[in-house]
PDB file of C-alpha atoms and ligand atoms in Angstrom:
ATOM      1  CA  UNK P   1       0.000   0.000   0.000  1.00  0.00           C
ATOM      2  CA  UNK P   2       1.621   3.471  -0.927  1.00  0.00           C
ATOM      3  CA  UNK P   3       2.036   5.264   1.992  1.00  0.00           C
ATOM      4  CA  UNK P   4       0.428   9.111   2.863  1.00  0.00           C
ATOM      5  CA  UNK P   5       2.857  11.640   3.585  1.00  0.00           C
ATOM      6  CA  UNK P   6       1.573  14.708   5.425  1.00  0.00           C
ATOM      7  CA  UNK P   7       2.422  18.265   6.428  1.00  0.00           C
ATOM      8  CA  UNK P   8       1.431  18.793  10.124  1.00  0.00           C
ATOM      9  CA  UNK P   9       1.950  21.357  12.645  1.00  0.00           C
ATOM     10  CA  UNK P  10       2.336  19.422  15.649  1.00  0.00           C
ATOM     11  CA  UNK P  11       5.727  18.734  17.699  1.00  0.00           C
ATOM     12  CA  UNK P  12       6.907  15.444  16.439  1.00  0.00           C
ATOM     13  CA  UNK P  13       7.863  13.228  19.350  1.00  0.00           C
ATOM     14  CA  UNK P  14       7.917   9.099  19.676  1.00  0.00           C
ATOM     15  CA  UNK P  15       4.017   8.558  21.223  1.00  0.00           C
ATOM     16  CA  UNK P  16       2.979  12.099  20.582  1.00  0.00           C
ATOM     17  CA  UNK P  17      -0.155  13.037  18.382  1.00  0.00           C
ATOM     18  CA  UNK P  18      -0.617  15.292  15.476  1.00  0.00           C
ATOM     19  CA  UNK P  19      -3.826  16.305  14.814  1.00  0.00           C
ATOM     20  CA  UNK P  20      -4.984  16.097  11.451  1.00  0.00           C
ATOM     21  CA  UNK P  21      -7.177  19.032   9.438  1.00  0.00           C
ATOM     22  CA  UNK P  22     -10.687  18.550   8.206  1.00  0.00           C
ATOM     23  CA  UNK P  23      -9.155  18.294   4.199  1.00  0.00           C
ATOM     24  CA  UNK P  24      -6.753  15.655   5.390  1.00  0.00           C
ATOM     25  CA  UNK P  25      -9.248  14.264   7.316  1.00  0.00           C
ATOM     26  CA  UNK P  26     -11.137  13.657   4.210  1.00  0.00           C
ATOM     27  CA  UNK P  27      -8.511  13.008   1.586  1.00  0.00           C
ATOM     28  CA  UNK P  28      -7.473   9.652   4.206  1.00  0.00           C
ATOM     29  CA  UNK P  29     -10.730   8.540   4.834  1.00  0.00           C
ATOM     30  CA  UNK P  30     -12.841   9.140   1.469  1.00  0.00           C
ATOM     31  CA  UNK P  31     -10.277   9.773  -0.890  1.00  0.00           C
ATOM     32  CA  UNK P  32      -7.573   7.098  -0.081  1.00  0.00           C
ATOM     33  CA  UNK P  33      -9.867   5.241   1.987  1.00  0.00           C
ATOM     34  CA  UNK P  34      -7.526   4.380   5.052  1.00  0.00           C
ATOM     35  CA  UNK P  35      -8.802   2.530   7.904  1.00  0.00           C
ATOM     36  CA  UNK P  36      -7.094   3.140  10.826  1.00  0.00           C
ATOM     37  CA  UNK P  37      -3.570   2.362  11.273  1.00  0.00           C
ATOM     38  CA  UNK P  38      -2.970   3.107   8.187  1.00  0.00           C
ATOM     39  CA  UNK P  39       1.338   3.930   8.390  1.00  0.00           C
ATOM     40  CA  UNK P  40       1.737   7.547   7.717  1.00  0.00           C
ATOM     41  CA  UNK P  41       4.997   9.403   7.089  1.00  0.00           C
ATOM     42  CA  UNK P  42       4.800  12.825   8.880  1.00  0.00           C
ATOM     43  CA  UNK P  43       7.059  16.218   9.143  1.00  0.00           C
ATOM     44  CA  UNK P  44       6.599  19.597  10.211  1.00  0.00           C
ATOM     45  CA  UNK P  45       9.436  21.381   9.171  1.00  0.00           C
ATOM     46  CA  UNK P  46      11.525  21.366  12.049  1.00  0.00           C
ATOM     47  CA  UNK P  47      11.873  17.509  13.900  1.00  0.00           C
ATOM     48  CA  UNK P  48      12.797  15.335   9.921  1.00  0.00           C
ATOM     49  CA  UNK P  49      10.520  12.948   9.128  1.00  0.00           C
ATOM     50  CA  UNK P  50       8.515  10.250  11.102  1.00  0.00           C
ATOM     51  CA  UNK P  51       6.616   6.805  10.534  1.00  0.00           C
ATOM     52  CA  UNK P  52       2.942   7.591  12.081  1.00  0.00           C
ATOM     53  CA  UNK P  53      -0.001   5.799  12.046  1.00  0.00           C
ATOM     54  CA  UNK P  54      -3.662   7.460  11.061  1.00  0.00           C
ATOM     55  CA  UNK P  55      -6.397   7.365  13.613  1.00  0.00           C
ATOM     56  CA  UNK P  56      -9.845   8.711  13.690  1.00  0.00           C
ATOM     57  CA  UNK P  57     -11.723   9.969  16.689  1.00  0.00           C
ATOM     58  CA  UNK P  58     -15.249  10.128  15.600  1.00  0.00           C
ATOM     59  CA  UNK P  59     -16.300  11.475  12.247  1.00  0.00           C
ATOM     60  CA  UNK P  60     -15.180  15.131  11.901  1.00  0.00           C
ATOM     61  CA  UNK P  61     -11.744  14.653  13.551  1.00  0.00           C
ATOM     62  CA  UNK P  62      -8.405  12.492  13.967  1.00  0.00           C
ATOM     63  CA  UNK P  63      -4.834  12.403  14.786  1.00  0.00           C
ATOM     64  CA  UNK P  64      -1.787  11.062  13.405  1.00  0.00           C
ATOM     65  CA  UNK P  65      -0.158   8.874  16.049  1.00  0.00           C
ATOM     66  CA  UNK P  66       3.736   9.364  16.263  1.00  0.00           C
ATOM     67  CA  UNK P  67       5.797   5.949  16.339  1.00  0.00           C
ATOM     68  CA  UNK P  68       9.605   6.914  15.386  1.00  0.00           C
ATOM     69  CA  UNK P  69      11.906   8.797  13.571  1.00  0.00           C
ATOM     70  CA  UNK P  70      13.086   8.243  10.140  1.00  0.00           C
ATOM     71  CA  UNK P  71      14.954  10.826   8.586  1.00  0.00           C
ATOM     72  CA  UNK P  72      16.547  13.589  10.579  1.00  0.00           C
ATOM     73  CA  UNK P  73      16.056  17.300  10.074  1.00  0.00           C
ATOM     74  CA  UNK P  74      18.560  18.202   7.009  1.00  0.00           C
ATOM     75  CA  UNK P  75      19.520  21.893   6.040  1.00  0.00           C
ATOM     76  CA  UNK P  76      18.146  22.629   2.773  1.00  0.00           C
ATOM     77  CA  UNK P  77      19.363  25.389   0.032  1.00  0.00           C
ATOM     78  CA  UNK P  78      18.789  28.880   1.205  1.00  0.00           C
ATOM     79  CA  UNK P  79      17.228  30.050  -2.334  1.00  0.00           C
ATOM     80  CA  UNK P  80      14.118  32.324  -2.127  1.00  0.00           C
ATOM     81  CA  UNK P  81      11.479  33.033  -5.575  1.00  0.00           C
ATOM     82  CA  UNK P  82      11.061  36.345  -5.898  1.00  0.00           C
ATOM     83  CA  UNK P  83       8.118  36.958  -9.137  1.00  0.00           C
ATOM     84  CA  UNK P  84       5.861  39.180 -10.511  1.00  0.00           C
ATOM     85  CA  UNK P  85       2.434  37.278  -9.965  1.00  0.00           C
ATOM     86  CA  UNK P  86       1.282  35.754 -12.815  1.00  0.00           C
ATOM     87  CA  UNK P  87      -2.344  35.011 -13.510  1.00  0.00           C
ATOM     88  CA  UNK P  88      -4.445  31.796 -11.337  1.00  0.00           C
ATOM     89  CA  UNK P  89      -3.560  28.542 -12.784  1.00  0.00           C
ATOM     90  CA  UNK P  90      -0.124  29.953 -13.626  1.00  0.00           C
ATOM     91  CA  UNK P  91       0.748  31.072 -10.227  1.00  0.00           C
ATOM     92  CA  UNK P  92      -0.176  27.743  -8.870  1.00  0.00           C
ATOM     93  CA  UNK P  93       1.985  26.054 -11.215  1.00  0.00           C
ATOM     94  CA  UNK P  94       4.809  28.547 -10.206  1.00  0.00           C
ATOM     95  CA  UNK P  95       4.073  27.552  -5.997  1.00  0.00           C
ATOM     96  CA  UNK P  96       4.182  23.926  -7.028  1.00  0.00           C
ATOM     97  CA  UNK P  97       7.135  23.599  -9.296  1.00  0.00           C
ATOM     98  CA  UNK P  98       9.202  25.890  -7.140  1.00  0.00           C
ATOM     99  CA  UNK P  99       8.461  23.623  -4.259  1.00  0.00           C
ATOM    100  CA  UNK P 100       9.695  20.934  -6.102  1.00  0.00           C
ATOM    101  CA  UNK P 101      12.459  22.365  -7.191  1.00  0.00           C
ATOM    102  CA  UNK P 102      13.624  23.265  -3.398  1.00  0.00           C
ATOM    103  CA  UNK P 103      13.116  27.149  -2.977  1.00  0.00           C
ATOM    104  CA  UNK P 104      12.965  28.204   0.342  1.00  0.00           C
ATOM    105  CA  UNK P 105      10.857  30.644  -0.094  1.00  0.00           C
ATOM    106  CA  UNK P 106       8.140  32.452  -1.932  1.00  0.00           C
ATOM    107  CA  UNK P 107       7.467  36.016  -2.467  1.00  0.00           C
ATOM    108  CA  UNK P 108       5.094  37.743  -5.038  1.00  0.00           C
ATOM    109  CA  UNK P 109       6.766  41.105  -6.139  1.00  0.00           C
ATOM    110  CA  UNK P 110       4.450  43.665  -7.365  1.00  0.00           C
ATOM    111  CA  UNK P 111       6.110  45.524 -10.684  1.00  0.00           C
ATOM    112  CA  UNK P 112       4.655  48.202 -12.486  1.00  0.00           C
ATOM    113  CA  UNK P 113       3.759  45.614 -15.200  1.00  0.00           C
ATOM    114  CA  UNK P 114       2.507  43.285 -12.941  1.00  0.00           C
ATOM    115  CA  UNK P 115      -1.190  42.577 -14.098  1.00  0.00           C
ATOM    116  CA  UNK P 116      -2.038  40.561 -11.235  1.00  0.00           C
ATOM    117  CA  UNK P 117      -3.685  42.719  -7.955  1.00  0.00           C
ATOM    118  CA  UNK P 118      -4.697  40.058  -5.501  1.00  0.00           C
ATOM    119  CA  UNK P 119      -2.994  37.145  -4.896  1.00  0.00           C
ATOM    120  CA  UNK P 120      -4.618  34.244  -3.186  1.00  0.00           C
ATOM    121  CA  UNK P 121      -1.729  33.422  -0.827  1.00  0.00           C
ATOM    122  CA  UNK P 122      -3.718  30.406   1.206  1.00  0.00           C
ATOM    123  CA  UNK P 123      -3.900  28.918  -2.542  1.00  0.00           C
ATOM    124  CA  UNK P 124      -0.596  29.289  -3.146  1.00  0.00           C
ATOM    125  CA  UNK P 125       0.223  27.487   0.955  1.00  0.00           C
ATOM    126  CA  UNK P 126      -1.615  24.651  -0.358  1.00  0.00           C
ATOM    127  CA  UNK P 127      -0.325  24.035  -3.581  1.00  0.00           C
ATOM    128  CA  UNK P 128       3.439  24.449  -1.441  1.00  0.00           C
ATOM    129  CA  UNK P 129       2.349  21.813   0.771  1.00  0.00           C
ATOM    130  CA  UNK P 130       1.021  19.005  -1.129  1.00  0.00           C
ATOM    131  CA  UNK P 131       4.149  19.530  -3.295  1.00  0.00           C
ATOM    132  CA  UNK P 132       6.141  19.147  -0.674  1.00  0.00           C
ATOM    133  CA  UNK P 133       4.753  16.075   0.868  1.00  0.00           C
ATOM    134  CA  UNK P 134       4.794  14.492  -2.334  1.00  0.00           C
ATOM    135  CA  UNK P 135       8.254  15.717  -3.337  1.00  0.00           C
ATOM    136  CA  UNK P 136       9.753  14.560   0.320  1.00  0.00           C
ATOM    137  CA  UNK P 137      11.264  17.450   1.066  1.00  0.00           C
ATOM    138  CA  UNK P 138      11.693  18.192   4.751  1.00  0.00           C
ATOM    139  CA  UNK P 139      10.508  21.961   4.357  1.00  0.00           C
ATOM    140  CA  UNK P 140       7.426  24.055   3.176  1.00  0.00           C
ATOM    141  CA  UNK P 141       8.694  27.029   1.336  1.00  0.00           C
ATOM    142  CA  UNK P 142       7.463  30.189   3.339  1.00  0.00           C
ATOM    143  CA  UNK P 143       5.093  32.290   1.404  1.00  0.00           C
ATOM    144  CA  UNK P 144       4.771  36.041   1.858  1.00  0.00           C
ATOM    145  CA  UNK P 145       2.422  39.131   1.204  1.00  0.00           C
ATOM    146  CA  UNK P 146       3.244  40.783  -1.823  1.00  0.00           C
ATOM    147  CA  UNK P 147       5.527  43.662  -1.894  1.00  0.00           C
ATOM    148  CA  UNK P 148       6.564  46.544  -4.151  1.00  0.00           C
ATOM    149  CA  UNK P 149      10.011  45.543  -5.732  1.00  0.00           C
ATOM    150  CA  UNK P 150      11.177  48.749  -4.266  1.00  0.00           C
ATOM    151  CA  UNK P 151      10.216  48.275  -0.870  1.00  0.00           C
ATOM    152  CA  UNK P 152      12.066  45.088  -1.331  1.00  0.00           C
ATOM    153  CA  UNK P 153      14.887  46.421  -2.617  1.00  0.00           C
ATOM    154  CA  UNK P 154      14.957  48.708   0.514  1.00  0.00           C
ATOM    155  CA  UNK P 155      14.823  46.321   3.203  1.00  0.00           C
ATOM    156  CA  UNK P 156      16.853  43.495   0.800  1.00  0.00           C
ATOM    157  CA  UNK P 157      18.970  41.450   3.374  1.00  0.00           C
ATOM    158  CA  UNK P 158      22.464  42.438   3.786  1.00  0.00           C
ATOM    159  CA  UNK P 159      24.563  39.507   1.982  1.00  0.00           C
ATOM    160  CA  UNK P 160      21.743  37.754   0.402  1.00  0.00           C
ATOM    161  CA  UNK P 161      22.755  37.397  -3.248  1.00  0.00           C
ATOM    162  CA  UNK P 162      19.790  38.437  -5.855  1.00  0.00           C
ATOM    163  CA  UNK P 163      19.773  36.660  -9.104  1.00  0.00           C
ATOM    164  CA  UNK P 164      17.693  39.173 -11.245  1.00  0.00           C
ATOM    165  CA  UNK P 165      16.795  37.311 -15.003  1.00  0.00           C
ATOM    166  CA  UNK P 166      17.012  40.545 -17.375  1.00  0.00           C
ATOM    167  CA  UNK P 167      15.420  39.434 -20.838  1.00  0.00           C
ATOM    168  CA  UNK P 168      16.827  42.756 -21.776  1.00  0.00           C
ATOM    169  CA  UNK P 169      19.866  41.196 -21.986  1.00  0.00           C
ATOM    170  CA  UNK P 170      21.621  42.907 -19.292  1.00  0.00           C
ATOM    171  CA  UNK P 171      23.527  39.934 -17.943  1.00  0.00           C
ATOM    172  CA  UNK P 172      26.113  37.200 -19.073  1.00  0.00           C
ATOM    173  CA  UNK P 173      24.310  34.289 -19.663  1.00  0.00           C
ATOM    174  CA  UNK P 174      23.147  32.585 -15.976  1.00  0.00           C
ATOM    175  CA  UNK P 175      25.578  29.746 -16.297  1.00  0.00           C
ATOM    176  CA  UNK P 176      29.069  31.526 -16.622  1.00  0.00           C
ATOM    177  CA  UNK P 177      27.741  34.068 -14.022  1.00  0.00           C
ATOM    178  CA  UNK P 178      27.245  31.155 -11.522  1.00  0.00           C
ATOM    179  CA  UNK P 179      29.834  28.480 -12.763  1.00  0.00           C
ATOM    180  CA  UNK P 180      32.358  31.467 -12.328  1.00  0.00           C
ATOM    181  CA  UNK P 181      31.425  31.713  -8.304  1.00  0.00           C
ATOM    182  CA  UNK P 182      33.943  31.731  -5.856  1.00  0.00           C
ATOM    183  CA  UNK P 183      33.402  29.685  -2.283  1.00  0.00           C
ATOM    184  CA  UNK P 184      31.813  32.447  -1.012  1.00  0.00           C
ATOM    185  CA  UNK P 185      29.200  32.832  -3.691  1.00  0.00           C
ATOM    186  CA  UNK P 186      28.664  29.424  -3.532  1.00  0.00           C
ATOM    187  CA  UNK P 187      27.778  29.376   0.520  1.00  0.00           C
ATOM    188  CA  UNK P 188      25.695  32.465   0.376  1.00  0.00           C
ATOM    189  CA  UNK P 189      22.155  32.617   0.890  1.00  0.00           C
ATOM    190  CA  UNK P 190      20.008  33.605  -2.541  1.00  0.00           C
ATOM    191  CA  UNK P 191      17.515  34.963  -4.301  1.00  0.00           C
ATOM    192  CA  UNK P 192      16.090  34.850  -7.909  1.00  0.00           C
ATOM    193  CA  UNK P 193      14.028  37.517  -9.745  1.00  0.00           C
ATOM    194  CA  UNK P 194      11.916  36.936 -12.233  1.00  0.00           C
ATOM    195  CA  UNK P 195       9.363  39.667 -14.224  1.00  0.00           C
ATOM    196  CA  UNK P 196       5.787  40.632 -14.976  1.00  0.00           C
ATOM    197  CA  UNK P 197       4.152  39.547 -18.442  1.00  0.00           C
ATOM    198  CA  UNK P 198       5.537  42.823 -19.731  1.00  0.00           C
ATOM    199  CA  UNK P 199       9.314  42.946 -18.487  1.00  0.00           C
ATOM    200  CA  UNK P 200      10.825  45.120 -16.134  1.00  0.00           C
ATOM    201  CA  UNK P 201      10.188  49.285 -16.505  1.00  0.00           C
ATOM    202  CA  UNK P 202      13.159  51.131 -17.639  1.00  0.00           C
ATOM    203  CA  UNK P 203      13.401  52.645 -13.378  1.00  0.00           C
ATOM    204  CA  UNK P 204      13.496  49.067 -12.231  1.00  0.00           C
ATOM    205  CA  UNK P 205      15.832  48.237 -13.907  1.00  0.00           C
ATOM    206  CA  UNK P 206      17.862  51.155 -13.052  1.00  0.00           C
ATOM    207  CA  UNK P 207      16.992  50.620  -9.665  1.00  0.00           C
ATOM    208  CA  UNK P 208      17.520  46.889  -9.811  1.00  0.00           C
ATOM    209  CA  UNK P 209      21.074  47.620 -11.456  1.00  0.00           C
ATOM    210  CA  UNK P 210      22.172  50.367  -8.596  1.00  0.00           C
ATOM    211  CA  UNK P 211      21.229  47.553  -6.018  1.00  0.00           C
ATOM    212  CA  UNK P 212      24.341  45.963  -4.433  1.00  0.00           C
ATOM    213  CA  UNK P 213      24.061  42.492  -4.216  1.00  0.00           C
ATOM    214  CA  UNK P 214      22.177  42.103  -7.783  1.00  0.00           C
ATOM    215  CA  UNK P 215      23.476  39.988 -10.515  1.00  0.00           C
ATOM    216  CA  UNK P 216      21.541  40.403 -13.801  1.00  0.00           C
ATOM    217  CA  UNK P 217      21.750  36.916 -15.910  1.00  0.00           C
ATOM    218  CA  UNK P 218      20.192  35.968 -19.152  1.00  0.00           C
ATOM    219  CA  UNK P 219      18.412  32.659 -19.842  1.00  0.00           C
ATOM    220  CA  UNK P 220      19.514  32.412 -23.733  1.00  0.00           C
ATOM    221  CA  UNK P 221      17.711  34.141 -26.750  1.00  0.00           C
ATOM    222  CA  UNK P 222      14.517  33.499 -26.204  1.00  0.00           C
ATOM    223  CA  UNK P 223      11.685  35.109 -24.275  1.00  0.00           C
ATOM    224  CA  UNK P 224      10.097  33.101 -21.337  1.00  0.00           C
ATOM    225  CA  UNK P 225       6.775  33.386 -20.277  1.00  0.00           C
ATOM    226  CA  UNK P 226       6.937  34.860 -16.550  1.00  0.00           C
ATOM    227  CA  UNK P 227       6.596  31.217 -15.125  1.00  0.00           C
ATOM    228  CA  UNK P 228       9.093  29.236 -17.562  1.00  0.00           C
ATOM    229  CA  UNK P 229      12.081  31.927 -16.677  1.00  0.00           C
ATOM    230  CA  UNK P 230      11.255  31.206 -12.957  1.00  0.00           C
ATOM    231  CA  UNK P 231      11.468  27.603 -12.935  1.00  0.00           C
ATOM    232  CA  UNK P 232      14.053  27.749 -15.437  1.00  0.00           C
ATOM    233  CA  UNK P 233      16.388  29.996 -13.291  1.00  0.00           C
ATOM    234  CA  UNK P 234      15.861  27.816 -10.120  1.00  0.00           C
ATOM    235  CA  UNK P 235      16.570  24.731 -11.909  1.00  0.00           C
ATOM    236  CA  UNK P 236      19.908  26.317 -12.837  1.00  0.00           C
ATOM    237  CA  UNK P 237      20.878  27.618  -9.674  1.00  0.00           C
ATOM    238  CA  UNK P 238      20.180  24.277  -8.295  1.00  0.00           C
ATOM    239  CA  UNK P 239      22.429  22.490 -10.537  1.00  0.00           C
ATOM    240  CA  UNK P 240      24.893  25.212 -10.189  1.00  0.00           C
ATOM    241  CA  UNK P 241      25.255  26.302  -6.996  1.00  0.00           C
ATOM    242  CA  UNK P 242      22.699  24.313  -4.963  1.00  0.00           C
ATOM    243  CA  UNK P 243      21.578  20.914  -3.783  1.00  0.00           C
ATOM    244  CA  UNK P 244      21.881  19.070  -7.558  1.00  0.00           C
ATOM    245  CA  UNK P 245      24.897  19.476  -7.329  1.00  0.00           C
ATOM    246  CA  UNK P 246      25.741  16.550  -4.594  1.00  0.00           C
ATOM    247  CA  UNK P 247      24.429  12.827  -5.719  1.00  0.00           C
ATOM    248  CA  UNK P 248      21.915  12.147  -3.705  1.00  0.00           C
ATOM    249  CA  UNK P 249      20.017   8.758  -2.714  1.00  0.00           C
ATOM    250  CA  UNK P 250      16.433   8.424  -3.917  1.00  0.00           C
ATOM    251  CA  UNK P 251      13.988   8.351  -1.381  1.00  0.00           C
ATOM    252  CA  UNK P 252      12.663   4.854  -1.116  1.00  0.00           C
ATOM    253  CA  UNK P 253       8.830   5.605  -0.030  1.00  0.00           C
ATOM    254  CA  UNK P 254       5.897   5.862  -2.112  1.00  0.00           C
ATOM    255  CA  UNK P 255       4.462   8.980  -1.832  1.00  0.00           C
ATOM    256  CA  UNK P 256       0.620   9.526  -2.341  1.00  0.00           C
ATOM    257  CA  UNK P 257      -0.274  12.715  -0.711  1.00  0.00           C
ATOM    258  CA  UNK P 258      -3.153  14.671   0.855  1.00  0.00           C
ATOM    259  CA  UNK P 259      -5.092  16.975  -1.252  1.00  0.00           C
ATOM    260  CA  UNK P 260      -4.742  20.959  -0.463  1.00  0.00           C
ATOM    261  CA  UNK P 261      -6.655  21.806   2.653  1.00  0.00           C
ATOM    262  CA  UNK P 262     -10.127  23.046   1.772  1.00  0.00           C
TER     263      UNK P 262
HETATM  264  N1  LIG G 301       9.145  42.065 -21.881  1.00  0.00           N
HETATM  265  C1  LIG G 301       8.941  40.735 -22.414  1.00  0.00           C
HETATM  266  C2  LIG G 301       7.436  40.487 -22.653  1.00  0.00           C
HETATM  267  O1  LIG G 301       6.678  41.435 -22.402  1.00  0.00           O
HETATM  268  O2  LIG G 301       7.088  39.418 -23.066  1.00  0.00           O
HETATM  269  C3  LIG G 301       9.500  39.715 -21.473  1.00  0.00           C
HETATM  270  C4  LIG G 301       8.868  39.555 -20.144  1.00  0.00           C
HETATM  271  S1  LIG G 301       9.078  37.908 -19.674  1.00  0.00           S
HETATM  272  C5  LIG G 301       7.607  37.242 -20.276  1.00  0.00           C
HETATM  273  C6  LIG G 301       8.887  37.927 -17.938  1.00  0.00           C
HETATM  274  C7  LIG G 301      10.189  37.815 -17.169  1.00  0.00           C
HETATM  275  O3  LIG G 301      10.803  36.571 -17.420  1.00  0.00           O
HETATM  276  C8  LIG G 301      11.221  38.846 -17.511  1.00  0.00           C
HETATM  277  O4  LIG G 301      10.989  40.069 -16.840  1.00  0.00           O
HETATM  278  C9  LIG G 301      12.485  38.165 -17.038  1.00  0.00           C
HETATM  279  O5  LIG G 301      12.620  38.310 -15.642  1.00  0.00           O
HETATM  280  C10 LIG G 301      12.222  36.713 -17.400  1.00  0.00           C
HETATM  281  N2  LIG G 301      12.758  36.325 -18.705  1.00  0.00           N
HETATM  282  C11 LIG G 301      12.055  35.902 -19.769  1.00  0.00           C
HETATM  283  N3  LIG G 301      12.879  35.580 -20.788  1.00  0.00           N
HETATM  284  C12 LIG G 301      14.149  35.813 -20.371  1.00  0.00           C
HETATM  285  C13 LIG G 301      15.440  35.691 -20.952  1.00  0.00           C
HETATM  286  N4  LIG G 301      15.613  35.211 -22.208  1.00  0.00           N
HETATM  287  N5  LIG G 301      16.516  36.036 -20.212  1.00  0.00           N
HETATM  288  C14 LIG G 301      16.373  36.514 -18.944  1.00  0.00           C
HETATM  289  N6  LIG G 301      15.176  36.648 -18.322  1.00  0.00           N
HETATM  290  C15 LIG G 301      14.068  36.300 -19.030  1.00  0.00           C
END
C-alpha cells in the first residue's frame, strides 16, 4: 500500500499526536480510503521525518499517532522566488514547481507591469504543501504578502545574493555568471528575480542595477513566459550552486499525498 505523507503542525515526538485538518481528514478517509492504522509518514518542518499511524476519533476529527523517527532534520538550500504574480492557474503552477524544485521561499513582487492585484496566498500554501509532501522534502517554502520591488529592494537582506533574469539582456548568460562563483558565492544565501508579463520598466531596472548584491543573468535568446524563466532559473541555480549538485540517494517511499486543505 503506498504510503500518505503529510504536512502537520504538531511537535513530532515518539508517542505524541498530530492532529490532522478537516481536508486531510477527508482526503485519508474518502479519498484514499484508510482505515485506521494506516502507516503515515509525517514532518513539520523542524523535527525530519517520522513513521505515524492514522487514527480517527469520531467522524469530523483524527490524529496522526507518532511511532519513530526516520529521517533527521537536514539543512536545505537557502534560495528564495522572488516573481511578478502571474495570472491563477499559472501562479499555482509557479508555488508547485518551485516547491519541487527546493526554494525556500516564496514572495510575489508587485512591478509596475505586474497585471495581477490580488494574490490568493492560502492557494498558493496549499499548492506548497502538497508539493512538498509528495516531493519529500523536509521543508514548506514560506510564502509572503506581496511587496513593491522597491520596498524590497529597501529592506533586501544584507549579503543575500539576488539573481535578477534581465530578458533585456543585461547579464552574461546565468551559467558563466554562476559556474564562475567563488566559495563564497557558492555558501551564500540567494535569491532569484523573475518579471511581470511585460518585463521590467526602464526605473526598475535602473533601480535593480544600482542595487548591491544584484546579478543580472540571461536565460539564452529566447523570451520566457513569466513562469518558464522562474522555474528555469531555479533549476539552474540548483544544478549550479545548490543541492543538484551533490548525488543524492532516492527516497525509497511511495508517496501519495493529501489533497490541499479546503
Ligand atoms: N518584456 C517581455 C514580454 O513582455 O514578453 C519579457 C517579459 S518575460 C515574459 C517575464 C520575465 O521573465 C522577464 O521580466 C524576465 O525576468 C524573465 N525572462 C524571460 N525571458 C528571459 C530571458 N531570455 N533572459 C532573462 N530573463 C528572461
Amino acid at each position: 500500500m503506498s504510503v500518505s505523507r503529510l504536512y502537520v503542525e504538531a511537535d513530532l515526538v515518539t508517542g505524541g499526536e498530530a492532529p490532522l485538518g478537516e481536508a486531510q481528514l477527508h482526503y485519508l478517509r474518502h479519498v484514499m480510503r484508510r482505515p485506521d492504522g494506516a502507516p503515515l509518514r509525517l514532518f513539520n518542518g523542524r523535527d525530519g521525518e517520522w513513521r505515524g499511524t492514522f487514527e480517527a476519533r469520531g467522524k469530523r476529527s483524527a490524529v496522526a499517532l507518532v511511532a519513530e523517527r526516520l529521517r533527521e532534520q537536514q539543512p536545505e538550500p537557502d534560495v528564495w522566488l522572488c516573481f511578478a504574480p502571474v495570472k491563477r492557474a499559472r501562479i499555482d503552477y509557479i508555488a508547485e514547481k518551485a516547491t519541487e524544485l527546493g526554494a525556500a521561499l516564496l514572495q510575489p513582487v508587485l512591478t509596475r507591469h505586474t497585471m495581477v492585484e490580488r494574490v490568493n496566498l492560502e492557494r498558493l500554501r496549499d499548492n506548497a504543501i502538497e508539493a512538498a509532501e509528495q516531493t519529500g522534502r523536509l521543508t514548506v517554502p514560506e510564502v509572503r504578502q506581496p511587496v513593491e520591488l522597491a520596498t524590497l529592494l529597501a529592506a533586501w537582506p544584507t549579503g543575500r545574493r539576488l539573481l535578477m533574469c534581465d530578458e533585456t539582456g543585461g547579464g552574461p548568460p546565468i551559467a558563466e555568471a554562476l559556474a564562475g562563483l567563488d566559495h563564497a558565492g557558492r555558501a551564500a544565501p540567494w535569491a532569484i528575480l523573475v518579471g511581470p508579463e511585460g518585463g521590467f520598466a526602464e526605473p526598475e531596472l535602473a533601480l535593480l542595477r544600482r542595487t548591491p548584491d544584484v546579478m543580472a543573468v540571461g536565460l539564452g535568446t529566447r523570451i520566457l513566459r513569466a513562469d518558464t524563466a522562474a522555474l528555469a532559473a531555479l533549476a539552474c541555480w540548483q544544478a549550479l550552486v545548490g543541492d543538484w549538485r551533490h548525488p543524492t540517494p532516492r527516497l525509497a517511499v511511495d508517496y501519495r499525498t493529501a489533497k490541499a486543505r479546503g
